[in-house]
mmCIF file of C-alpha atoms in Angstrom:
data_model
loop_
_atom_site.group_PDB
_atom_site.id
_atom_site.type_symbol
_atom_site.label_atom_id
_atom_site.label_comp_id
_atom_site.label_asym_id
_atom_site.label_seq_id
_atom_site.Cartn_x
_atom_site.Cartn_y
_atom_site.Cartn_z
ATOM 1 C CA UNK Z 5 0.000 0.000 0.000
ATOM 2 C CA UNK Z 6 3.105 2.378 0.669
ATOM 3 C CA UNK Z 7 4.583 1.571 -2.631
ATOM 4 C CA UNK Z 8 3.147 4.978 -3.971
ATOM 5 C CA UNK Z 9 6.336 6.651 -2.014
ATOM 6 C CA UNK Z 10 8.633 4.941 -4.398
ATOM 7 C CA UNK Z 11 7.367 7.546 -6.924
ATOM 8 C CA UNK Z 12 8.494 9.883 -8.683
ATOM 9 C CA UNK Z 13 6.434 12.486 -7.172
ATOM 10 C CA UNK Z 14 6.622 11.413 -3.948
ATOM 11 C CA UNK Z 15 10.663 11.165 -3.845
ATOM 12 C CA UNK Z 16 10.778 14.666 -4.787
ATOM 13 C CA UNK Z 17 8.058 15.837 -2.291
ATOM 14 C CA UNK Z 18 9.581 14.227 0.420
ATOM 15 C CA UNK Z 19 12.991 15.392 -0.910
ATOM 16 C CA UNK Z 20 11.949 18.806 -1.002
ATOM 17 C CA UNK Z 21 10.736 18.650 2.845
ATOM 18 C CA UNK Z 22 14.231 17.038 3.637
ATOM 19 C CA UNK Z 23 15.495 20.463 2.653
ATOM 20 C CA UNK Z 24 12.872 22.344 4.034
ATOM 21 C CA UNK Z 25 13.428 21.496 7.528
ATOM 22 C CA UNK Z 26 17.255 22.293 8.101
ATOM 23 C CA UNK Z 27 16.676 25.728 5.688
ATOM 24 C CA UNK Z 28 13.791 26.747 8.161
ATOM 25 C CA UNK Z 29 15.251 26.035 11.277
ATOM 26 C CA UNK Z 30 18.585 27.706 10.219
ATOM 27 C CA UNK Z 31 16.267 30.946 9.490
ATOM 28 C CA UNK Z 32 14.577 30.669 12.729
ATOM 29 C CA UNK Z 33 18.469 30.587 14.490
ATOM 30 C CA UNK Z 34 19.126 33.543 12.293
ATOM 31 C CA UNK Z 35 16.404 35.692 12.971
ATOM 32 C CA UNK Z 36 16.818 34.547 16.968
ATOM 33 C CA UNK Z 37 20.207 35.781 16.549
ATOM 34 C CA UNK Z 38 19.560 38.862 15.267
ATOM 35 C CA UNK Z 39 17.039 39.279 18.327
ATOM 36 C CA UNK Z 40 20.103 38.832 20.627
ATOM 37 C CA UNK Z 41 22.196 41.370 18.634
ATOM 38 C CA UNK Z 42 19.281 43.854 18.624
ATOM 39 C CA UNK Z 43 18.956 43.722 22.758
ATOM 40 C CA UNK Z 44 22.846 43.604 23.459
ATOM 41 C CA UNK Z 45 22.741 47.273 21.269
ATOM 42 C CA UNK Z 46 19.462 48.499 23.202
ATOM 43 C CA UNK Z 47 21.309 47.441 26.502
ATOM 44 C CA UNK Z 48 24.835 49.695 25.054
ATOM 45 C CA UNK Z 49 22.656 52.493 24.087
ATOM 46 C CA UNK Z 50 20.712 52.972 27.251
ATOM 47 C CA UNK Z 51 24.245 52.505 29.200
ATOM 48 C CA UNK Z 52 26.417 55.071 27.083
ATOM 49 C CA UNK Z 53 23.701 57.473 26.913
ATOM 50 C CA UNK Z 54 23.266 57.408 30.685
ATOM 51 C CA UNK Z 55 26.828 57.816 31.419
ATOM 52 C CA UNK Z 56 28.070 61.132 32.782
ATOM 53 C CA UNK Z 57 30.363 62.869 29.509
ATOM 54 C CA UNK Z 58 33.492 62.690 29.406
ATOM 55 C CA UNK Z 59 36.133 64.496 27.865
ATOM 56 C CA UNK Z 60 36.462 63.186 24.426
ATOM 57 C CA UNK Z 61 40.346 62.611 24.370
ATOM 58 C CA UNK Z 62 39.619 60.439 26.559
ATOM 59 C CA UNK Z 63 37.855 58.047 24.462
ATOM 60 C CA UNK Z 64 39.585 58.872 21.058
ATOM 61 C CA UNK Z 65 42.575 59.819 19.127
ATOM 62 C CA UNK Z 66 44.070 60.705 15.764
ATOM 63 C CA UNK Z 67 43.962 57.983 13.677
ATOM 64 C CA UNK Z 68 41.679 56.264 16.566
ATOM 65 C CA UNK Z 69 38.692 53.839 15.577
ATOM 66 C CA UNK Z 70 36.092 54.069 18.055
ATOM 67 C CA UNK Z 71 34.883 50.297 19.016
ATOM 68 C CA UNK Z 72 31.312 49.241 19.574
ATOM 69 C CA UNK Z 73 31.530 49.713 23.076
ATOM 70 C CA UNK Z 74 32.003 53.342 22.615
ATOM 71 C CA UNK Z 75 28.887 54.105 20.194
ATOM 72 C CA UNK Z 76 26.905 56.931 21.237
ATOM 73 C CA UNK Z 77 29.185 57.712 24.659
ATOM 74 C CA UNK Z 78 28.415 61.077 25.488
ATOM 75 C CA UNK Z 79 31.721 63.357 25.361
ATOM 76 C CA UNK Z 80 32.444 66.762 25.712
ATOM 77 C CA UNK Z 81 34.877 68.784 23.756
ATOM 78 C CA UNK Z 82 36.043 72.588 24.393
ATOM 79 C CA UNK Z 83 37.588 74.669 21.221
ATOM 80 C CA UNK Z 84 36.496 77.291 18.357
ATOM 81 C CA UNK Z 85 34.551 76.460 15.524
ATOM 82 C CA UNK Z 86 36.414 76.697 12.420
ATOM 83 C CA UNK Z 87 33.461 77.995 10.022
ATOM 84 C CA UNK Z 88 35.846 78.186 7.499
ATOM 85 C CA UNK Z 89 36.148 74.854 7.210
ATOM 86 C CA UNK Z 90 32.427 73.338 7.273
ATOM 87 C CA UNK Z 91 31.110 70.808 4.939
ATOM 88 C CA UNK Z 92 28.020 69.302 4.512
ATOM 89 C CA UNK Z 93 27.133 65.704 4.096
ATOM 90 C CA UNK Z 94 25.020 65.262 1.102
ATOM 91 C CA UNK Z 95 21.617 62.932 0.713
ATOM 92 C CA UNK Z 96 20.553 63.015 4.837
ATOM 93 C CA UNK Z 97 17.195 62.581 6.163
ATOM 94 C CA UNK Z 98 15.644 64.181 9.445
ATOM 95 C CA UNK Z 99 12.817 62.681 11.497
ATOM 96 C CA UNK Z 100 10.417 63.534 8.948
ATOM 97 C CA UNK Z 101 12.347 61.541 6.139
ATOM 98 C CA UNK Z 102 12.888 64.958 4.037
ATOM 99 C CA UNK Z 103 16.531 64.843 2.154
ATOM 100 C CA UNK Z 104 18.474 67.372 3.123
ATOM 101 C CA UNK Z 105 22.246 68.028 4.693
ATOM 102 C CA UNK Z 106 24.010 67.168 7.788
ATOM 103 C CA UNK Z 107 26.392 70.204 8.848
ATOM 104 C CA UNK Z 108 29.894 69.218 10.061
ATOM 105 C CA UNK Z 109 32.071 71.844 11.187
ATOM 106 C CA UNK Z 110 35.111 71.193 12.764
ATOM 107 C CA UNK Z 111 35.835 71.987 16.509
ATOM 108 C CA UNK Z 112 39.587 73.230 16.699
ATOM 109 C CA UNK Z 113 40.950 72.308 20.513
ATOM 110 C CA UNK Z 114 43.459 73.701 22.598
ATOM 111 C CA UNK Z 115 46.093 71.636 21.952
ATOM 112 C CA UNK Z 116 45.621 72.125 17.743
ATOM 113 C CA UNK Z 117 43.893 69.173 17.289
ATOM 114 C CA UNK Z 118 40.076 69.025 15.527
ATOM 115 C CA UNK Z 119 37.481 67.058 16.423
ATOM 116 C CA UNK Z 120 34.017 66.570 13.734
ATOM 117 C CA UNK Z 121 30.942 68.389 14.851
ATOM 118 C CA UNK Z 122 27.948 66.570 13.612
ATOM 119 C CA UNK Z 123 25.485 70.443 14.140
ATOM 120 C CA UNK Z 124 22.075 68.595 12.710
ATOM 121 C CA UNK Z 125 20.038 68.450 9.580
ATOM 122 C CA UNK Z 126 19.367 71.344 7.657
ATOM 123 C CA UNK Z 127 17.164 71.269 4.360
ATOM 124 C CA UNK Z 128 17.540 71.573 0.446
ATOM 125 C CA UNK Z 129 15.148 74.516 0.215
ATOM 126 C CA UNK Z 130 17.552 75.547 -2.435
ATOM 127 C CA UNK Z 131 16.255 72.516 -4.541
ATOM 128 C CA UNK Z 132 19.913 72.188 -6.103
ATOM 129 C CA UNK Z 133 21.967 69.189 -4.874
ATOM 130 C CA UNK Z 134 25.148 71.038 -6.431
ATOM 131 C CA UNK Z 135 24.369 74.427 -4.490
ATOM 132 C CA UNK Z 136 25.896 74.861 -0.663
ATOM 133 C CA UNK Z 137 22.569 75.402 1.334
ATOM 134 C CA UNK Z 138 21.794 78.175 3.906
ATOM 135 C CA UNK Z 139 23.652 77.367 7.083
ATOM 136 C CA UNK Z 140 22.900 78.821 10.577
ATOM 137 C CA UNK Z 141 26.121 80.492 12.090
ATOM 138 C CA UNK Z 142 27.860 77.774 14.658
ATOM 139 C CA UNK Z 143 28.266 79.637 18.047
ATOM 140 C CA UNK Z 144 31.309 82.200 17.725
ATOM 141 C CA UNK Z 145 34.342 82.019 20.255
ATOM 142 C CA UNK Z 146 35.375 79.427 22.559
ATOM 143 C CA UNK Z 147 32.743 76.706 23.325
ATOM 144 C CA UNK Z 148 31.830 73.378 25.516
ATOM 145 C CA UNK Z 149 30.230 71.237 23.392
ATOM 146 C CA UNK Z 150 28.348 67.724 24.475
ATOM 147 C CA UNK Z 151 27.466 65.411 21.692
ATOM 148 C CA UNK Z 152 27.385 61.577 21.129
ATOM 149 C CA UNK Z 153 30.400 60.054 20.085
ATOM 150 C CA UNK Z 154 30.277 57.926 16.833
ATOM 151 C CA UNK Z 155 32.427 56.116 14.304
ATOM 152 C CA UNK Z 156 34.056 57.303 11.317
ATOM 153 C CA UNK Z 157 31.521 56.595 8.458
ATOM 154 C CA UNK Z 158 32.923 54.158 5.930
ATOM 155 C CA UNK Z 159 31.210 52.687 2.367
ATOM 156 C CA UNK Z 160 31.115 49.464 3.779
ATOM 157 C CA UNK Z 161 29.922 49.822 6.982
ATOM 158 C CA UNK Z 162 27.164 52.365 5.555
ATOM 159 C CA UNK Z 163 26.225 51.347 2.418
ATOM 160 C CA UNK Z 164 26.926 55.065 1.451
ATOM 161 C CA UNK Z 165 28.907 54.893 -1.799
ATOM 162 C CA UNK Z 166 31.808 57.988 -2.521
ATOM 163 C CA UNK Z 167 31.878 59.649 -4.783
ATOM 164 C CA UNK Z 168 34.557 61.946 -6.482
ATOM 165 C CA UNK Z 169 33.855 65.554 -8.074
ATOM 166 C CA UNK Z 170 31.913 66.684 -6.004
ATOM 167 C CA UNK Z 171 30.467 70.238 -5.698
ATOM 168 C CA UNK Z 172 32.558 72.529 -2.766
ATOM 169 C CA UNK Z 173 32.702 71.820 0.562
ATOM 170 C CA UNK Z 174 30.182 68.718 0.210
ATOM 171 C CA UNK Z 175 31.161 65.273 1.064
ATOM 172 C CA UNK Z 176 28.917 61.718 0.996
ATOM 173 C CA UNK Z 177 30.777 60.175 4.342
ATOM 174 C CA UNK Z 178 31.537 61.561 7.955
ATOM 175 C CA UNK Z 179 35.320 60.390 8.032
ATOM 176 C CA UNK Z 180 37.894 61.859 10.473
ATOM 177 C CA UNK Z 181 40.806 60.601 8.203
ATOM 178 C CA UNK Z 182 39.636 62.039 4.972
ATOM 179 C CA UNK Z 183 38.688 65.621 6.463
ATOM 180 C CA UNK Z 184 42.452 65.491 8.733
ATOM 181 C CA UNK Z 185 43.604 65.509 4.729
ATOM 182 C CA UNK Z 186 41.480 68.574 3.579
ATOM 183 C CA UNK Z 187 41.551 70.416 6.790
ATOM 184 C CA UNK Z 188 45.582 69.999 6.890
ATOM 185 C CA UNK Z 189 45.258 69.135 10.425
ATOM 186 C CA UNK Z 190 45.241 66.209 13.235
ATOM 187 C CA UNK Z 191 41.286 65.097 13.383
ATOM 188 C CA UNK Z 192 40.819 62.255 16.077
ATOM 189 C CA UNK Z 193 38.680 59.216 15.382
ATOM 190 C CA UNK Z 194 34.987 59.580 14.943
ATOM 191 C CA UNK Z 195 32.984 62.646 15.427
ATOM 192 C CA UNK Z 196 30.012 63.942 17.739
ATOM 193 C CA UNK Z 197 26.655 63.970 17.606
ATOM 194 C CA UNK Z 198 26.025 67.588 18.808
ATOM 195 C CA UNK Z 199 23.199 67.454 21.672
ATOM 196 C CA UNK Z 200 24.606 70.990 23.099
ATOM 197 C CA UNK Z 201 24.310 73.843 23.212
ATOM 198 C CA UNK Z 202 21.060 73.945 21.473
ATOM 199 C CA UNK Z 203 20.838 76.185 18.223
ATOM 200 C CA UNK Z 204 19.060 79.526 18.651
ATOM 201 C CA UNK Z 205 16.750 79.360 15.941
ATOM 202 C CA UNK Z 206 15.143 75.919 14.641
ATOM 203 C CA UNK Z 207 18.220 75.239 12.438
ATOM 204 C CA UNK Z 208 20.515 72.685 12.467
ATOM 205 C CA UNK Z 209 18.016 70.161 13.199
ATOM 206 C CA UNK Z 210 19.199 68.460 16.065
ATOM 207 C CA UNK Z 211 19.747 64.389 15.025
ATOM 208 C CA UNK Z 212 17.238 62.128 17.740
ATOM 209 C CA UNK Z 213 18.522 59.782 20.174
ATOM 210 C CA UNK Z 214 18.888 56.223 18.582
ATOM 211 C CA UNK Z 215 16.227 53.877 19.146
ATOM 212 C CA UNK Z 216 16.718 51.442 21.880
ATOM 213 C CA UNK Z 217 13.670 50.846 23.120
ATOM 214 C CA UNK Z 218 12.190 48.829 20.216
ATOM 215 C CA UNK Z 219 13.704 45.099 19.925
ATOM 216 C CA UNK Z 220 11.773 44.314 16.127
ATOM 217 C CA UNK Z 221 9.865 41.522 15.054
ATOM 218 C CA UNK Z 222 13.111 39.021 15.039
ATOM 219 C CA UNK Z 223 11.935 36.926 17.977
ATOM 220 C CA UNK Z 224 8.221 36.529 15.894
ATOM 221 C CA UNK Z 225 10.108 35.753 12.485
ATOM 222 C CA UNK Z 226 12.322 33.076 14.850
ATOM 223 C CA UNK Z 227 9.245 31.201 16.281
ATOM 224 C CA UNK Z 228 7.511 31.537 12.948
ATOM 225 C CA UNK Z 229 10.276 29.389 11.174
ATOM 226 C CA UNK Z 230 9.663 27.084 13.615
ATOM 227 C CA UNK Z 231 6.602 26.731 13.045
ATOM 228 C CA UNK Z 232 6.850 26.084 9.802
ATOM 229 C CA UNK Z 233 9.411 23.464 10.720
ATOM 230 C CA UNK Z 234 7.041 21.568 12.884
ATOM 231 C CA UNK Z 235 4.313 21.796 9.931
ATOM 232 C CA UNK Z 236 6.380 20.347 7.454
ATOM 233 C CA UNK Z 237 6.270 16.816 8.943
ATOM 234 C CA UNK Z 238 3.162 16.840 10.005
ATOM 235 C CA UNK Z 239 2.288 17.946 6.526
ATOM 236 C CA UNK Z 240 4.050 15.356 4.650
ATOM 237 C CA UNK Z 241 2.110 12.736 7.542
ATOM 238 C CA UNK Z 242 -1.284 14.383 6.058
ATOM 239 C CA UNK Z 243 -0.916 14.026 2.736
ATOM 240 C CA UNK Z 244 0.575 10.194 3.086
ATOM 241 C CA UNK Z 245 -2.310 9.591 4.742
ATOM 242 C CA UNK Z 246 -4.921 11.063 2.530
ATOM 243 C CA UNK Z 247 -2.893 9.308 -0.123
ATOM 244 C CA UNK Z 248 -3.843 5.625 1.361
ATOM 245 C CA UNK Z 249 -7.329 6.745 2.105
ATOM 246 C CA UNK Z 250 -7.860 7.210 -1.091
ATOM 247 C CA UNK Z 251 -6.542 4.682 -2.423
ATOM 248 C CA UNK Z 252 -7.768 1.791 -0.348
ATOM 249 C CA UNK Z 253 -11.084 3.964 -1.285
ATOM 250 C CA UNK Z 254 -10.678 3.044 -4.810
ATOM 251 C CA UNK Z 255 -9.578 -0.545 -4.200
ATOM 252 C CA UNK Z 256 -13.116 -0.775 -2.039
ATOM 253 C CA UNK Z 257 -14.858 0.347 -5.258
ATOM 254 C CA UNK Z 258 -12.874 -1.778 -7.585
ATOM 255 C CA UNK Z 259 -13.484 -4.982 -5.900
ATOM 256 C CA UNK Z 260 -17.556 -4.404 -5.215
ATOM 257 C CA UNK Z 261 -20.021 -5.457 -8.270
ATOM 258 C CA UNK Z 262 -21.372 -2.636 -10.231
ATOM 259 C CA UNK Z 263 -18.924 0.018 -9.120
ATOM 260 C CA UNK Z 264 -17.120 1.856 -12.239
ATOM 261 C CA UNK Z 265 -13.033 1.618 -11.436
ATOM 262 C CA UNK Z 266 -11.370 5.020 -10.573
ATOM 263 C CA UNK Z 267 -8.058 5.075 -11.783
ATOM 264 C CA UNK Z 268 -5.323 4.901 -9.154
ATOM 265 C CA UNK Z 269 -3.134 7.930 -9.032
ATOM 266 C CA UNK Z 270 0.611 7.179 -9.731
#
């Protein structure tokens, strides 16, 4: 009565959930691990962002790569703006999701060295990618500034690609390294997130906390898989039973007087 499984059809069904099972639970593991990942960050992001600041020197340098465990650390810095030598950081969205520029002026120290002022998000109400957009003034004279410290932005790690001739003063990637070159001066690793002092007018948008209160749908996705693990046996169970029914129906039929034959499916 079983013989049916020797099929053709049936090999490759059951072949098919052979491969099924291993693929599902391995997405289930995947999405579980991502799950992890995403609470480890939420737990780093409430920590660093509670911390008291700190003076960043103390948690960067030139030629310095901040690590994970450093992402969004508060840190102050004291210096002069060096409006001379904004930029702009082309194709950045606020809260709102409008395109527009982040501002990055650079925060000269006492001791010569620079470090990257992220001000906020300012708009293309000029309309013209190519044209350097209207600016509010960064505070004049010597300044404390807090801000969150971040990594130098790379293609890689952003999915931002570079680009060369560009207009002016505008650049695709936040990257202490590449401004120490056009500034001519030591820039150490990373840059801030400016949080204060707050801008006078509306402008530069100040750039929200990071989100690490929400931990996704991974943990859903995860059991989901699962799931569809457990259904795949139980699936392949049905339908070998539903396959005998009917044919020990059809059998019945062919063996009682009178009954018309139903062909038995391969």
């Amino acid at each position: 009565m079983y013989r049916f499984l020797l099929s053709r059809q049936w090999v490759i069904l059951t072949l098919i959930g052979l491969v099924l099972i291993p693929t599902m639970i391995e997405l289930g593991f995947w999405q579980f691990h991502r799950h992890e990942r995403r609470v480890v960050q939420n737990e780093l992001i409430a920590k660093n962002l509670a911390a008291q600041p700190v003076p960043v020197t103390e948690l960067t340098s030139e030629g310095h790569t901040v690590p994970r465990s450093d992402f969004w650390r508060r840190a102050t810095a004291t210096g002069t703006f060096a409006t001379d030598k904004e930029v702009v950081v082309r194709l950045r969205t606020n809260s709102d999701d409008r395109v527009g520029f982040h501002v990055l002026t650079p925060l000269v120290m006492a001791d010569g060295r620079a470090v990257l002022v992220n001000r906020g998000w300012v708009p293309n109400d000029r309309g013209d990618q190519h044209a350097f957009p209207d600016v509010p003034p960064a505070p004049r004279g010597t300044v404390t500034v807090t801000g969150r410290l971040k990594a130098d932005e790379t293609s890689r790690g952003s999915g931002i690609k570079e680009r060369s001739g560009l207009p002016p003063r505008q650049v695709m990637l936040i990257n202490s390294s590449q401004q120490s070159k056009a500034l001519g001066m030591p820039v150490v690793g990373g840059y801030l997130e400016l949080t204060d002092p707050r801008p006078s007018g509306d402008l530069p948008e100040r750039i929200g906390q990071p989100d690490h209160d929400s931990i996704g749908a991974h943990m859903a996705y995860a059991i989901q898989w699962w799931l569809f693990t457990t259904g795949v046996p139980i699936g392949w169970v049905v339908l070998v039973r539903r396959e005998v029914r009917d044919r020990r129906a059809a059998a019945d039929r062919v063996d009682t007087p009178g009954t018309p034959a139903t062909p038995v499916s391969a």
